[in-house]
Amino acid sequence: IMLLTDPEVESSLLISSDEGATYQKYRLNFYIHSLLFHPKQEDWILAYSQDQKLFSSVEFGRRWLLLHEGVTPNRFYWSMMGNGREPDLVHLEARTVDGHAQYITCKMQNCSEATHSKPFPGYIDHNSLIVQGDYVFVQLTSGGRPHYYVSYRRSPFAQMKLPKYSLPKDMHVISTDENQVFAAVQEWNQNDTYNLYISDTRGIYFTLALENVKSSQGLEGNVMIDLYEVAGIKGMFLANKKIDNQVKTFITYNKGRDWSLLQAPHTDLRGNPIHCLLPYCSLHLHLKVSDNPYTSGNIASRDTAPSIIVASGNIGTELSDNDISMFVTSDAGNTWRQIFEEEHSVLYLDQGGVLVAMKHTSLPIRHLWLSFDEGRSWSKYSFTSLPLFVDGVLGEPGEETLIMTVFGHFSHRSEWQLVKVDYKAIFDRRCAEEDYRPWQLHSQGEACIMGAKRIYRKRKSEKKCMQGKYAGAMTSEPCVCTEADFDCDYGYERHSNGQCLPAFWYNPSSLSKDCSLGQSYLNSTGYRKVVSNNCTDGVRERYTAKPQQCPGRAPQGLRILTADGRLTAEQGHNVTFLLQLDEGDLQRSLIQVDFGDGTAVSYANLSSTEDGIKHIYQNVGIFRVTVLVENSLGSDSAVLYLHVTCPLEHVHLSLPFVTTKNKEINATAVLWPSQVGTLTYVWWFGNNTEPLITLEGSITFTFSVEGMNTITVQVSAGNTILQDTKTIAVYEKFQSLRLSFSPNLDDYNPDIPEWRRDISRVVKRALVEATGISSKHVLVAMLPGLPTSAELFILPYQDATGEKKRAAANLEQISETLIQKLNQNLVHFELKPGVRILIHAAHLTAAPLVDLTPSHSGSAMLMLLSVVFVGLAVFVIYKFKRKIPGLNIYAQMQNEKDQEMVSPVSQRESIPNVPQSELMSPEQLVDEKLEVHPIEQPQATVQNPRKGNATKVVWTEDFQKACGSPRDFKPRPRAEVFPQLLSPRAQKKSLPM
C-alpha cells in the first residue's frame, strides 16, 4: 500500500508491506504530480513531478532515479509490445533547449544523452506522442496542416494515409485492438463531428467506417467522441451519428463495416406497448463514460459479461437530454428492455450474475436494487439504517467478488462514511454445469460475426447460484467468407450497389509506382478483409489482392524535394535530396543530378540513393538543382530551386547622424556575415504604419519636416529576422566641427559601439561645462577607427512656443565660442585617474553641405592643373626618396568617413527616442554612415577643406605608374593629414609649402 502526503505539508511516501498494519516514511526531493505503475511489474513506477521531471523506481517508491527533464505532462508510457520485449523501455515526449518537442525512448534505469534514442527523425508537435499497444503515433505540422505518423512494432515511422481530401484538423486514436487502428478524424469541413476510420494492420492505410459522429467538450477542454467500444465482444461498437441536425445511435458488430439503428423495446416499464418503427423511431443512448472509477457513466459493459450492456437513453426520432430512462440488453444489443425511468448507477458483480443499481440523486438514500437475471427483474434492498448522501460506489477487485463499497456522508458537515456490502450470503451454492445454457452471439439473426460463430455459456435466468471464475466463449467456429467479410480497400469507396470502386482522386496503378521490373506487387481488387475476421474459403480468393509482375514503364511524375521538405539549406551543411516517381522504376533507370554549383553526379540504380542524395554547398545563393531519370522506355526531369544561406548574426543600420531638410540621404543595412543568401528588407520610417519592403540593403529618402526621426530596418533571412533602429536629426541649417583628441586616448579605445556612446556622453558634458552652451545645441558623435576622432554638430533648437532662436546668427556665435575654447585647450576630461584627455578642433563645415557633383568651371580646371602639379611633385619625391618637412597632402574621397564593420556585440544597437523638446544626446549616438560606391574608372576627388568645393581628377597613366591606382590609394587619417589643425602649438611648428 502506498500513501502520498499532502504536498502543502511535505513531500513523502508512506509505504506498507503488511496490508496497512505499519507504514514506513520515505522523503522525496520532488513533488509528485502523477504516478504510472507498470502493468506487469508491480514494483516499477514512473513518477511525474510538478516541475515536469520524470523519475523511475524499481523498489515501489523507496528509491528514485531522475530519467529526464522537460517532459510533457501525460506523455510518458511503459513499453507494451505484444511480444513482451523491452518491458523496461520508457517512451516519453520531452522539450529541447530551444523549445521543440522530441520523441525519446530509454531504459528506466539509464536515460542519459548517450544511451537514449530518438525513433522519430526530427521534431514533433507538442503534446502529440501516443503509445498504445504495438503502435506509436506522433504528429508533425507543416504548411499549416497536421501530418500523422505511425510506427508498428517499432518499425520506422510512416505517414498515415487518409483519403486524399479529408484534410484532417484533428485526430484521436480510439482503439488499437487486434492489430488494427480505429481513429476519429475531424476533417476540414467539420466542427462538432468526427469521421471514424479503420486501418490496415500496420496502421498506415485508412478507410472510412462512419461519418459525422457527434463530439463534445469535456470539463477540462478535452474532446469526447460519442463512440463506445463494447467490452467482451471484439468488433462491437456503439456510436451517435449526426444526421440532418438529429443525433441517432448506431451499432456495428464488424468494426464499422456495417451499421444499424437500435431496435426500441416493445413495451415500457409497466408493460404498455411502445409503437416505434425503424427507421423513423429507434432507441438512442448516451455514450459518455466516467473518468472517475467511483462513479459510473451513462453506459457500462464488462469483459466477463459479454452480452450485457446497461445504458441511459430515450426512445424517439433522436437522442434527447429529456425523459431519460435506463435500458439493458442481455443479447449484445439485439433487443433492449427498460429497467428504470430515472438514471441509476449500475455495478456488475459475479461476472454479471448480479447487477446492482443505485439511483442518481442529490438527496440521501438508503436503498439499492439487485437483479439476478440480467436485469429482467429487480429487488429492493436496504444498505444503511440512516439515509446517506452517496458519493461513489466501488466493486472489490477479483473475478469472484460479491463485495461492494458505498462511500458518502450523512450530512454536509459529517465525515465520510464507508459501507461495505457483501452479497455472498444470498447464494447458498456455486453454479453447476446444469445451471448453464449455451448462447450464440448474433446480429439480428445473423450468426456469423467477424467470420466466426461464437457460442457462450450463460447462467440460466431462473437459477440463483454463484458463478465464480469466467470461462470465456465456449466454442468458436469459422464461417465461409462472404462479401460482408470484406471492406473497401484504401482509395476505394462503397457505392449504393455495394461495390467498392476507385475514388475520383485515386489511381489504382499507383500501387506499382515503387515496384521494380522483375519483382511483384499486390494488386488490390478494391477489397480487403476486415482485420481479425476469421472467415475461410468462399469469396476469399476473389476479393484478396493478387500478386502481379511489376510492369516496365517510362518514368513519369518525377519530383525532387529535400528530406525536410524545405527549400532552404545552410551553407556547409549536408542537404539530402529525395526523388519520387509516380510511374517508373528508379532501380533500373539512369539518374543524373546537377546541383547547380558546378557539381553533378550519376546513379545507375536506386540502391545508392535509398537514404537520399547528399550534397554540401560551400557558397550561398540560389541554386538550380536539376534531375533527369531515363530508361529504355523514356525519360522525365524535374527542377528544384534551393536557397543556400548562412546564419545572419548581426544587422547594423548605417546613416548620417544629422541631415538637412529635403536633402536626399542614404541608409544602408550592414550585415554580419556580409554574404548570407536571399534577404528581404523591411523599412519603417517614423510613425508610418506601412513599411517599405525591398530586396536591396540600401535605400535613399528625404525628410521634409524638422525634428527627430526614427528609422528601423528588419532583415529576414530564412527563419531569422533581425532588426536595428537609428534616430536621425533633421534641421534646415546646422554646422559640424571635426574634433580630435590627445593621442593617449587611442590607447584606451577598443573601437566598439558601446565605448563610443559612453565617450560621446563624456565629451558633450566637457563641452557644455567649458563653454556654458546649452546641451540642446550640441550633438557629439564619436567616429569609428583610429586615431580617435569625433563629429560635433551645432544645432538650432526651438523654445516652448515653437519658434526658432536666431538660427543662423546663433549657430555662428556658438561655433566661434566652441572653437575659441577648443583652441585654448580649455576643453578636456579625465578618462580615469591620472589620464587627462584634451579635445581639439579640426575644421568647421556649414550646412547644408555643398554638392560634390563635379562641374566644368575655370576654377575647376585650375585646380585640376594644380593637382597634376602636385602629383608630379610626389613623383619626384618618390623617385629621389627625399623628405620635405612641412609638406602635407590632403586627398579625400567622396565618402570622407572610414567604413566600419561593427562587431556583433549586441543584436540590436539602437538609439533611444528623445522628446521633441530635447535634441539628441550622446547616449543616442550611433556609428557613422557607411557609403559604398563602385569605382567604374580611376578617379579621385580633391576638396578644399576651407572653401568646401570639390573637383574631379582623372588619374593619368603616368600618374598611376608613379603613385598607383586609386584602388591602392589609402587616405591618411585626418590627424596625420592636418597636424597643424591639432593645436596652436602644432601650427607654429609646421613649415609653409
Short mmCIF file of C-alpha atoms in Angstrom, two decimals, residues 103 120 124 128-130 136-140 147-150 157 160:
data_model
loop_
_atom_site.label_atom_id
_atom_site.label_comp_id
_atom_site.label_asym_id
_atom_site.label_seq_id
_atom_site.Cartn_x
_atom_site.Cartn_y
_atom_site.Cartn_z
CA TYR A 103 10.10 11.60 -29.04
CA PHE A 120 11.35 9.74 -34.99
CA ILE A 124 7.21 16.56 -33.38
CA SER A 128 1.22 14.63 -29.72
CA LEU A 129 3.03 11.41 -28.68
CA ILE A 130 0.71 8.40 -28.17
CA VAL A 136 3.35 4.67 -31.66
CA PHE A 137 1.75 7.82 -33.07
CA VAL A 138 3.20 11.32 -33.49
CA GLN A 139 2.01 14.48 -35.21
CA LEU A 140 4.03 16.98 -37.23
CA HIS A 147 0.53 15.22 -40.67
CA TYR A 148 0.26 11.98 -38.68
CA TYR A 149 2.91 9.27 -38.49
CA VAL A 150 2.74 5.74 -37.11
CA PHE A 157 7.71 5.73 -38.94
CA MET A 160 -0.70 7.67 -42.13
#
